[in-house]
Amino acid sequence: SQQGEEDPQALSIQEGENATMNCSYKTSINNLQWYRQNSGRGLVHLILIRSNEREKHSGRLRVTLDTSKKSSSLLITASRAADTASYFCATDGRTSGSRLTFGEGTQLTVNP
Amino acid sequence: ETGVTQSPTHLIKTRGQQVTLRCSSQSGHNTVSWYQQALGQGPQFIFQYYREEENGRGNFPPRFSGLQFPNYSSELNVNALELDDSALYLCASSPEPTLAVRQFFGPGTRLTVL
């Protein structure tokens, strides 16, 4: 079963708006990562946040982690049409060994 | 773009056949993981190889097998193909087996089983 669940499943916004995607997970984690995937291609790593961190920034990306609620959010500010993609959170649980467990993703569409 | 390459890009097979997918890891990386991604789903972990040894396996049957070579490139073999094996197969390399570092994904191999 999927560890992470993204919300919403699909999001459509206008260029320049902010996009927020949420991820919930079930078991304790060591780290949580966010990836982007353009139309059936490979995954591109966006950001990694460790379980002892609460917030991280990278360019227009802001990720938060709330381990008490077992949830994370990804905020993309001032979105661009090129941000159109699927976004996945992935966790490595403390009992999951060598595997990353992915959610089912949020499909983001940014309209020009 | 990462330095991870996969071949072939696309592949069409029929039920019951066997397939081999290949992955070249990024320079300096000794760990390769394989994932299966069905259409509209997130990737599912198949297994990981570290220094030529299997280092963890997901819930996939034994007909999914792998190899890692001394240069750390890797193969995924699937025997007795089934229709449900149709998916995008992704490999990811990393400099060590820990998941505390980012994974570098290849572009994937799209397998269609008819």
PDB file of N, CA and C in Angstrom, chain A residues 47-103:
ATOM      1  N   ILE A  47      13.403  18.394  -3.516  1.00  0.00           N
ATOM      2  CA  ILE A  47      13.862  18.788  -2.189  1.00  0.00           C
ATOM      3  C   ILE A  47      13.752  17.598  -1.236  1.00  0.00           C
ATOM      4  N   LEU A  48      14.653  17.527  -0.290  1.00  0.00           N
ATOM      5  CA  LEU A  48      14.632  16.502   0.752  1.00  0.00           C
ATOM      6  C   LEU A  48      14.549  17.218   2.094  1.00  0.00           C
ATOM      7  N   ILE A  49      13.646  16.778   2.943  1.00  0.00           N
ATOM      8  CA  ILE A  49      13.532  17.354   4.274  1.00  0.00           C
ATOM      9  C   ILE A  49      13.648  16.231   5.290  1.00  0.00           C
ATOM     10  N   ARG A  50      14.468  16.436   6.294  1.00  0.00           N
ATOM     11  CA  ARG A  50      14.710  15.397   7.298  1.00  0.00           C
ATOM     12  C   ARG A  50      13.656  15.497   8.398  1.00  0.00           C
ATOM     13  N   SER A  51      13.502  14.409   9.126  1.00  0.00           N
ATOM     14  CA  SER A  51      12.415  14.345  10.110  1.00  0.00           C
ATOM     15  C   SER A  51      12.580  15.360  11.231  1.00  0.00           C
ATOM     16  N   ASN A  52      13.810  15.855  11.428  1.00  0.00           N
ATOM     17  CA  ASN A  52      14.020  16.837  12.493  1.00  0.00           C
ATOM     18  C   ASN A  52      13.953  18.276  11.971  1.00  0.00           C
ATOM     19  N   GLU A  53      13.592  18.430  10.702  1.00  0.00           N
ATOM     20  CA  GLU A  53      13.437  19.761  10.118  1.00  0.00           C
ATOM     21  C   GLU A  53      11.957  20.075   9.966  1.00  0.00           C
ATOM     22  N   ARG A  54      11.621  21.344  10.004  1.00  0.00           N
ATOM     23  CA  ARG A  54      10.209  21.741   9.902  1.00  0.00           C
ATOM     24  C   ARG A  54       9.899  22.464   8.604  1.00  0.00           C
ATOM     25  N   GLU A  55      10.913  23.101   8.021  1.00  0.00           N
ATOM     26  CA  GLU A  55      10.682  23.873   6.811  1.00  0.00           C
ATOM     27  C   GLU A  55      11.972  23.943   6.019  1.00  0.00           C
ATOM     28  N   LYS A  56      11.806  23.948   4.681  1.00  0.00           N
ATOM     29  CA  LYS A  56      12.967  24.080   3.822  1.00  0.00           C
ATOM     30  C   LYS A  56      12.571  24.841   2.577  1.00  0.00           C
ATOM     31  N   HIS A  57      13.515  25.640   2.071  1.00  0.00           N
ATOM     32  CA  HIS A  57      13.251  26.444   0.884  1.00  0.00           C
ATOM     33  C   HIS A  57      14.272  26.101  -0.191  1.00  0.00           C
ATOM     34  N   SER A  58      13.813  26.175  -1.437  1.00  0.00           N
ATOM     35  CA  SER A  58      14.726  26.043  -2.569  1.00  0.00           C
ATOM     36  C   SER A  58      14.128  26.835  -3.712  1.00  0.00           C
ATOM     37  N   GLY A  59      14.689  28.009  -3.969  1.00  0.00           N
ATOM     38  CA  GLY A  59      14.135  28.856  -5.026  1.00  0.00           C
ATOM     39  C   GLY A  59      12.685  29.204  -4.756  1.00  0.00           C
ATOM     40  N   ARG A  60      11.797  28.865  -5.698  1.00  0.00           N
ATOM     41  CA  ARG A  60      10.361  29.145  -5.537  1.00  0.00           C
ATOM     42  C   ARG A  60       9.628  28.054  -4.750  1.00  0.00           C
ATOM     43  N   LEU A  61      10.352  27.073  -4.247  1.00  0.00           N
ATOM     44  CA  LEU A  61       9.741  25.967  -3.520  1.00  0.00           C
ATOM     45  C   LEU A  61       9.885  26.159  -2.020  1.00  0.00           C
ATOM     46  N   ARG A  62       8.797  25.837  -1.315  1.00  0.00           N
ATOM     47  CA  ARG A  62       8.853  25.822   0.144  1.00  0.00           C
ATOM     48  C   ARG A  62       8.185  24.536   0.602  1.00  0.00           C
ATOM     49  N   VAL A  63       8.899  23.759   1.397  1.00  0.00           N
ATOM     50  CA  VAL A  63       8.370  22.502   1.920  1.00  0.00           C
ATOM     51  C   VAL A  63       8.287  22.600   3.431  1.00  0.00           C
ATOM     52  N   THR A  64       7.171  22.136   3.972  1.00  0.00           N
ATOM     53  CA  THR A  64       7.031  22.041   5.419  1.00  0.00           C
ATOM     54  C   THR A  64       6.795  20.589   5.798  1.00  0.00           C
ATOM     55  N   LEU A  65       7.160  20.255   7.010  1.00  0.00           N
ATOM     56  CA  LEU A  65       6.976  18.905   7.525  1.00  0.00           C
ATOM     57  C   LEU A  65       6.441  19.001   8.941  1.00  0.00           C
ATOM     58  N   ASP A  66       5.340  18.305   9.180  1.00  0.00           N
ATOM     59  CA  ASP A  66       4.763  18.227  10.525  1.00  0.00           C
ATOM     60  C   ASP A  66       4.704  16.756  10.912  1.00  0.00           C
ATOM     61  N   THR A  67       5.693  16.303  11.664  1.00  0.00           N
ATOM     62  CA  THR A  67       5.758  14.876  12.002  1.00  0.00           C
ATOM     63  C   THR A  67       4.663  14.477  12.985  1.00  0.00           C
ATOM     64  N   SER A  68       4.149  15.419  13.761  1.00  0.00           N
ATOM     65  CA  SER A  68       3.069  15.082  14.690  1.00  0.00           C
ATOM     66  C   SER A  68       1.780  14.763  13.943  1.00  0.00           C
ATOM     67  N   LYS A  69       1.598  15.407  12.788  1.00  0.00           N
ATOM     68  CA  LYS A  69       0.417  15.154  11.956  1.00  0.00           C
ATOM     69  C   LYS A  69       0.730  14.214  10.801  1.00  0.00           C
ATOM     70  N   LYS A  70       1.990  13.804  10.713  1.00  0.00           N
ATOM     71  CA  LYS A  70       2.424  12.935   9.611  1.00  0.00           C
ATOM     72  C   LYS A  70       2.007  13.541   8.273  1.00  0.00           C
ATOM     73  N   SER A  71       2.410  14.780   8.059  1.00  0.00           N
ATOM     74  CA  SER A  71       2.038  15.443   6.816  1.00  0.00           C
ATOM     75  C   SER A  71       3.120  16.424   6.382  1.00  0.00           C
ATOM     76  N   SER A  72       3.109  16.700   5.094  1.00  0.00           N
ATOM     77  CA  SER A  72       4.047  17.641   4.489  1.00  0.00           C
ATOM     78  C   SER A  72       3.302  18.439   3.433  1.00  0.00           C
ATOM     79  N   SER A  73       3.788  19.632   3.171  1.00  0.00           N
ATOM     80  CA  SER A  73       3.202  20.408   2.082  1.00  0.00           C
ATOM     81  C   SER A  73       4.313  20.960   1.197  1.00  0.00           C
ATOM     82  N   LEU A  74       4.002  21.084  -0.071  1.00  0.00           N
ATOM     83  CA  LEU A  74       4.896  21.689  -1.063  1.00  0.00           C
ATOM     84  C   LEU A  74       4.191  22.905  -1.626  1.00  0.00           C
ATOM     85  N   LEU A  75       4.841  24.045  -1.490  1.00  0.00           N
ATOM     86  CA  LEU A  75       4.306  25.291  -2.030  1.00  0.00           C
ATOM     87  C   LEU A  75       5.206  25.740  -3.173  1.00  0.00           C
ATOM     88  N   ILE A  76       4.593  25.977  -4.324  1.00  0.00           N
ATOM     89  CA  ILE A  76       5.308  26.568  -5.457  1.00  0.00           C
ATOM     90  C   ILE A  76       4.773  27.983  -5.609  1.00  0.00           C
ATOM     91  N   THR A  77       5.634  28.962  -5.464  1.00  0.00           N
ATOM     92  CA  THR A  77       5.186  30.350  -5.583  1.00  0.00           C
ATOM     93  C   THR A  77       5.365  30.848  -7.014  1.00  0.00           C
ATOM     94  N   ALA A  78       4.544  31.826  -7.373  1.00  0.00           N
ATOM     95  CA  ALA A  78       4.624  32.471  -8.692  1.00  0.00           C
ATOM     96  C   ALA A  78       4.760  31.426  -9.788  1.00  0.00           C
ATOM     97  N   SER A  79       3.797  30.540  -9.895  1.00  0.00           N
ATOM     98  CA  SER A  79       3.905  29.390 -10.800  1.00  0.00           C
ATOM     99  C   SER A  79       4.028  29.817 -12.260  1.00  0.00           C
ATOM    100  N   ARG A  80       4.622  28.922 -13.032  1.00  0.00           N
ATOM    101  CA  ARG A  80       4.851  29.134 -14.465  1.00  0.00           C
ATOM    102  C   ARG A  80       4.261  27.953 -15.226  1.00  0.00           C
ATOM    103  N   ALA A  81       3.990  28.146 -16.501  1.00  0.00           N
ATOM    104  CA  ALA A  81       3.457  27.047 -17.313  1.00  0.00           C
ATOM    105  C   ALA A  81       4.398  25.835 -17.280  1.00  0.00           C
ATOM    106  N   ALA A  82       5.695  26.096 -17.178  1.00  0.00           N
ATOM    107  CA  ALA A  82       6.684  25.007 -17.151  1.00  0.00           C
ATOM    108  C   ALA A  82       6.616  24.173 -15.872  1.00  0.00           C
ATOM    109  N   ASP A  83       5.876  24.648 -14.868  1.00  0.00           N
ATOM    110  CA  ASP A  83       5.705  23.872 -13.633  1.00  0.00           C
ATOM    111  C   ASP A  83       4.657  22.779 -13.802  1.00  0.00           C
ATOM    112  N   THR A  84       3.943  22.783 -14.926  1.00  0.00           N
ATOM    113  CA  THR A  84       2.942  21.749 -15.192  1.00  0.00           C
ATOM    114  C   THR A  84       3.607  20.375 -15.175  1.00  0.00           C
ATOM    115  N   ALA A  85       3.148  19.511 -14.277  1.00  0.00           N
ATOM    116  CA  ALA A  85       3.776  18.204 -14.077  1.00  0.00           C
ATOM    117  C   ALA A  85       3.003  17.473 -12.984  1.00  0.00           C
ATOM    118  N   SER A  86       3.412  16.232 -12.732  1.00  0.00           N
ATOM    119  CA  SER A  86       2.923  15.503 -11.552  1.00  0.00           C
ATOM    120  C   SER A  86       3.954  15.628 -10.445  1.00  0.00           C
ATOM    121  N   TYR A  87       3.466  15.796  -9.237  1.00  0.00           N
ATOM    122  CA  TYR A  87       4.348  15.971  -8.083  1.00  0.00           C
ATOM    123  C   TYR A  87       4.087  14.838  -7.090  1.00  0.00           C
ATOM    124  N   PHE A  88       5.169  14.214  -6.646  1.00  0.00           N
ATOM    125  CA  PHE A  88       5.075  13.068  -5.738  1.00  0.00           C
ATOM    126  C   PHE A  88       5.872  13.343  -4.470  1.00  0.00           C
ATOM    127  N   CYS A  89       5.305  12.916  -3.349  1.00  0.00           N
ATOM    128  CA  CYS A  89       6.114  12.855  -2.142  1.00  0.00           C
ATOM    129  C   CYS A  89       6.569  11.409  -1.978  1.00  0.00           C
ATOM    130  N   ALA A  90       7.706  11.248  -1.354  1.00  0.00           N
ATOM    131  CA  ALA A  90       8.271   9.919  -1.135  1.00  0.00           C
ATOM    132  C   ALA A  90       8.898   9.884   0.246  1.00  0.00           C
ATOM    133  N   THR A  91       8.627   8.844   0.972  1.00  0.00           N
ATOM    134  CA  THR A  91       9.156   8.731   2.324  1.00  0.00           C
ATOM    135  C   THR A  91      10.035   7.493   2.465  1.00  0.00           C
ATOM    136  N   ASP A  92      10.998   7.589   3.358  1.00  0.00           N
ATOM    137  CA  ASP A  92      11.701   6.390   3.764  1.00  0.00           C
ATOM    138  C   ASP A  92      11.424   6.220   5.237  1.00  0.00           C
ATOM    139  N   GLY A  93      10.651   5.176   5.515  1.00  0.00           N
ATOM    140  CA  GLY A  93      10.234   4.931   6.885  1.00  0.00           C
ATOM    141  C   GLY A  93      11.342   4.291   7.690  1.00  0.00           C
ATOM    142  N   ARG A  94      11.190   4.365   8.981  1.00  0.00           N
ATOM    143  CA  ARG A  94      12.213   3.814   9.862  1.00  0.00           C
ATOM    144  C   ARG A  94      12.252   2.292   9.813  1.00  0.00           C
ATOM    145  N   THR A  95      11.183   1.690   9.270  1.00  0.00           N
ATOM    146  CA  THR A  95      11.174   0.229   9.140  1.00  0.00           C
ATOM    147  C   THR A  95      11.124  -0.206   7.682  1.00  0.00           C
ATOM    148  N   SER A  96      11.339   0.733   6.759  1.00  0.00           N
ATOM    149  CA  SER A  96      11.155   0.386   5.346  1.00  0.00           C
ATOM    150  C   SER A  96      12.454   0.005   4.665  1.00  0.00           C
ATOM    151  N   GLY A  97      13.549   0.004   5.393  1.00  0.00           N
ATOM    152  CA  GLY A  97      14.798  -0.431   4.790  1.00  0.00           C
ATOM    153  C   GLY A  97      15.238   0.479   3.672  1.00  0.00           C
ATOM    154  N   SER A  98      15.507  -0.146   2.509  1.00  0.00           N
ATOM    155  CA  SER A  98      16.130   0.583   1.414  1.00  0.00           C
ATOM    156  C   SER A  98      15.134   1.198   0.452  1.00  0.00           C
ATOM    157  N   ARG A  99      13.845   1.141   0.744  1.00  0.00           N
ATOM    158  CA  ARG A  99      12.876   1.581  -0.237  1.00  0.00           C
ATOM    159  C   ARG A  99      12.357   2.982   0.037  1.00  0.00           C
ATOM    160  N   LEU A 100      12.090   3.701  -1.079  1.00  0.00           N
ATOM    161  CA  LEU A 100      11.289   4.916  -1.012  1.00  0.00           C
ATOM    162  C   LEU A 100       9.853   4.516  -1.290  1.00  0.00           C
ATOM    163  N   THR A 101       8.937   5.055  -0.515  1.00  0.00           N
ATOM    164  CA  THR A 101       7.519   4.782  -0.733  1.00  0.00           C
ATOM    165  C   THR A 101       6.848   6.048  -1.228  1.00  0.00           C
ATOM    166  N   PHE A 102       6.273   5.955  -2.412  1.00  0.00           N
ATOM    167  CA  PHE A 102       5.682   7.110  -3.075  1.00  0.00           C
ATOM    168  C   PHE A 102       4.176   7.154  -2.894  1.00  0.00           C
ATOM    169  N   GLY A 103       3.648   8.367  -2.893  1.00  0.00           N
ATOM    170  CA  GLY A 103       2.211   8.552  -2.997  1.00  0.00           C
ATOM    171  C   GLY A 103       1.785   8.477  -4.453  1.00  0.00           C
TER     172      GLY A 103
END
